[in-house]
Amino acid sequence: MKKFQRTVENFECEYCGFFVEGNGYTNHCPKCLWGKHVDLFPGDRLSRCQGMMMPVEVLPGKTFSLLHRCQKCGAEKRNKVAIKDDLETFLVSLAQIARS
């Protein structure tokens, strides 16, 4: 079985309600950066979990990545940051969490 399958689909973010136009590599909302645990391998849509994937960290590297943690099963997955991702909103929300 291939480890990556390009699946082009649009979706409404279940966290913030933003309508997302997918490009086959889209796996999280560019507005709030939340995703959904739908894949075992990218694009396969075989995960039974279906939990919400919370963005918990921005990881540096050749290109930045987001670390998502499933709120249902605890699985963690790294995802490349996309050009349309609103990282400013994410950083502000992290700062608010740190203050509380």
PDB file of C-alpha atoms in Angstrom:
ATOM      1  CA  MET A   1       0.000   0.000   0.000  1.00  0.00           C
ATOM      2  CA  LYS A   2       1.242   3.501  -0.841  1.00  0.00           C
ATOM      3  CA  LYS A   3       2.239   5.656   2.133  1.00  0.00           C
ATOM      4  CA  PHE A   4       0.739   8.772   0.512  1.00  0.00           C
ATOM      5  CA  GLN A   5      -2.399   9.185  -1.537  1.00  0.00           C
ATOM      6  CA  ARG A   6      -3.359  12.565  -2.934  1.00  0.00           C
ATOM      7  CA  THR A   7      -7.021  13.127  -2.091  1.00  0.00           C
ATOM      8  CA  VAL A   8      -8.538  16.379  -3.385  1.00  0.00           C
ATOM      9  CA  GLU A   9     -11.564  17.395  -1.319  1.00  0.00           C
ATOM     10  CA  ASN A  10     -13.121  20.510   0.164  1.00  0.00           C
ATOM     11  CA  PHE A  11     -14.392  20.539   3.733  1.00  0.00           C
ATOM     12  CA  GLU A  12     -15.868  22.719   6.433  1.00  0.00           C
ATOM     13  CA  CYS A  13     -13.613  22.949   9.481  1.00  0.00           C
ATOM     14  CA  GLU A  14     -15.325  21.224  12.389  1.00  0.00           C
ATOM     15  CA  TYR A  15     -13.488  23.492  14.843  1.00  0.00           C
ATOM     16  CA  CYS A  16     -14.087  27.011  13.468  1.00  0.00           C
ATOM     17  CA  GLY A  17     -16.540  26.467  10.578  1.00  0.00           C
ATOM     18  CA  PHE A  18     -14.256  27.935   7.877  1.00  0.00           C
ATOM     19  CA  PHE A  19     -14.808  26.505   4.372  1.00  0.00           C
ATOM     20  CA  VAL A  20     -11.527  24.993   3.147  1.00  0.00           C
ATOM     21  CA  GLU A  21     -10.770  24.381  -0.522  1.00  0.00           C
ATOM     22  CA  GLY A  22      -8.519  21.327  -0.597  1.00  0.00           C
ATOM     23  CA  ASN A  23      -5.710  20.844  -3.081  1.00  0.00           C
ATOM     24  CA  GLY A  24      -4.932  17.190  -2.448  1.00  0.00           C
ATOM     25  CA  TYR A  25      -2.384  17.970   0.243  1.00  0.00           C
ATOM     26  CA  THR A  26      -4.664  19.922   2.590  1.00  0.00           C
ATOM     27  CA  ASN A  27      -5.101  18.229   5.948  1.00  0.00           C
ATOM     28  CA  HIS A  28      -5.952  21.098   8.282  1.00  0.00           C
ATOM     29  CA  CYS A  29      -7.821  24.387   8.314  1.00  0.00           C
ATOM     30  CA  PRO A  30      -5.621  27.319   7.251  1.00  0.00           C
ATOM     31  CA  LYS A  31      -7.575  29.693   9.503  1.00  0.00           C
ATOM     32  CA  CYS A  32      -7.435  27.945  12.908  1.00  0.00           C
ATOM     33  CA  LEU A  33      -4.913  25.194  11.970  1.00  0.00           C
ATOM     34  CA  TRP A  34      -7.058  22.414  13.489  1.00  0.00           C
ATOM     35  CA  GLY A  35      -7.509  19.173  11.560  1.00  0.00           C
ATOM     36  CA  LYS A  36      -9.311  15.876  11.888  1.00  0.00           C
ATOM     37  CA  HIS A  37      -7.804  12.429  12.473  1.00  0.00           C
ATOM     38  CA  VAL A  38      -8.998  10.820   9.250  1.00  0.00           C
ATOM     39  CA  ASP A  39      -5.838   9.134   7.915  1.00  0.00           C
ATOM     40  CA  LEU A  40      -3.568   6.270   8.890  1.00  0.00           C
ATOM     41  CA  PHE A  41      -1.221   7.334   6.087  1.00  0.00           C
ATOM     42  CA  PRO A  42      -1.664  10.728   4.386  1.00  0.00           C
ATOM     43  CA  GLY A  43      -4.692  10.728   2.091  1.00  0.00           C
ATOM     44  CA  ASP A  44      -5.955   7.194   2.784  1.00  0.00           C
ATOM     45  CA  ARG A  45      -8.989   8.241   4.929  1.00  0.00           C
ATOM     46  CA  LEU A  46      -8.770   4.924   6.839  1.00  0.00           C
ATOM     47  CA  SER A  47      -8.600   6.139  10.438  1.00  0.00           C
ATOM     48  CA  ARG A  48     -11.567   5.076  12.548  1.00  0.00           C
ATOM     49  CA  CYS A  49     -10.720   7.638  15.246  1.00  0.00           C
ATOM     50  CA  GLN A  50     -12.189  10.779  13.607  1.00  0.00           C
ATOM     51  CA  GLY A  51     -11.017  12.904  16.576  1.00  0.00           C
ATOM     52  CA  MET A  52     -10.082  16.564  16.267  1.00  0.00           C
ATOM     53  CA  MET A  53      -6.374  17.265  15.756  1.00  0.00           C
ATOM     54  CA  MET A  54      -5.236  20.275  17.796  1.00  0.00           C
ATOM     55  CA  PRO A  55      -2.172  22.251  16.646  1.00  0.00           C
ATOM     56  CA  VAL A  56       0.253  22.135  19.558  1.00  0.00           C
ATOM     57  CA  GLU A  57       3.630  23.238  18.204  1.00  0.00           C
ATOM     58  CA  VAL A  58       5.404  24.815  15.245  1.00  0.00           C
ATOM     59  CA  LEU A  59       8.475  22.766  14.386  1.00  0.00           C
ATOM     60  CA  PRO A  60      11.468  24.330  12.610  1.00  0.00           C
ATOM     61  CA  GLY A  61      13.334  22.636   9.800  1.00  0.00           C
ATOM     62  CA  LYS A  62      14.012  23.140   6.100  1.00  0.00           C
ATOM     63  CA  THR A  63      10.325  24.022   5.995  1.00  0.00           C
ATOM     64  CA  PHE A  64       8.184  24.611   9.067  1.00  0.00           C
ATOM     65  CA  SER A  65       5.823  21.894  10.240  1.00  0.00           C
ATOM     66  CA  LEU A  66       2.903  21.810  12.625  1.00  0.00           C
ATOM     67  CA  LEU A  67       2.599  19.161  15.289  1.00  0.00           C
ATOM     68  CA  HIS A  68      -1.027  18.086  15.732  1.00  0.00           C
ATOM     69  CA  ARG A  69      -2.302  16.012  18.659  1.00  0.00           C
ATOM     70  CA  CYS A  70      -5.568  14.099  18.457  1.00  0.00           C
ATOM     71  CA  GLN A  71      -7.944  15.104  21.241  1.00  0.00           C
ATOM     72  CA  LYS A  72      -9.593  11.664  21.170  1.00  0.00           C
ATOM     73  CA  CYS A  73      -6.753   9.113  20.965  1.00  0.00           C
ATOM     74  CA  GLY A  74      -3.615  11.195  21.611  1.00  0.00           C
ATOM     75  CA  ALA A  75      -1.921  10.374  18.292  1.00  0.00           C
ATOM     76  CA  GLU A  76       0.564  12.988  17.100  1.00  0.00           C
ATOM     77  CA  LYS A  77       1.264  13.825  13.463  1.00  0.00           C
ATOM     78  CA  ARG A  78       3.540  16.341  11.770  1.00  0.00           C
ATOM     79  CA  ASN A  79       2.158  18.341   8.871  1.00  0.00           C
ATOM     80  CA  LYS A  80       3.887  20.813   6.574  1.00  0.00           C
ATOM     81  CA  VAL A  81       2.894  24.443   7.006  1.00  0.00           C
ATOM     82  CA  ALA A  82       1.061  25.700   3.922  1.00  0.00           C
ATOM     83  CA  ILE A  83       1.402  29.175   2.418  1.00  0.00           C
ATOM     84  CA  LYS A  84      -2.230  29.957   3.337  1.00  0.00           C
ATOM     85  CA  ASP A  85      -1.847  28.930   7.020  1.00  0.00           C
ATOM     86  CA  ASP A  86      -2.583  31.708   9.535  1.00  0.00           C
ATOM     87  CA  LEU A  87       0.384  31.192  11.886  1.00  0.00           C
ATOM     88  CA  GLU A  88      -0.155  34.556  13.557  1.00  0.00           C
ATOM     89  CA  THR A  89      -3.509  33.406  14.948  1.00  0.00           C
ATOM     90  CA  PHE A  90      -1.902  30.192  16.173  1.00  0.00           C
ATOM     91  CA  LEU A  91       0.957  32.012  17.938  1.00  0.00           C
ATOM     92  CA  VAL A  92      -1.483  34.413  19.634  1.00  0.00           C
ATOM     93  CA  SER A  93      -3.593  31.489  20.884  1.00  0.00           C
ATOM     94  CA  LEU A  94      -0.467  29.754  22.255  1.00  0.00           C
ATOM     95  CA  ALA A  95       0.516  32.935  24.103  1.00  0.00           C
ATOM     96  CA  GLN A  96      -2.961  33.166  25.645  1.00  0.00           C
ATOM     97  CA  ILE A  97      -2.770  29.540  26.815  1.00  0.00           C
ATOM     98  CA  ALA A  98       0.678  30.145  28.336  1.00  0.00           C
ATOM     99  CA  ARG A  99      -0.631  33.128  30.324  1.00  0.00           C
ATOM    100  CA  SER A 100      -3.528  31.201  31.858  1.00  0.00           C
TER     101      SER A 100
END
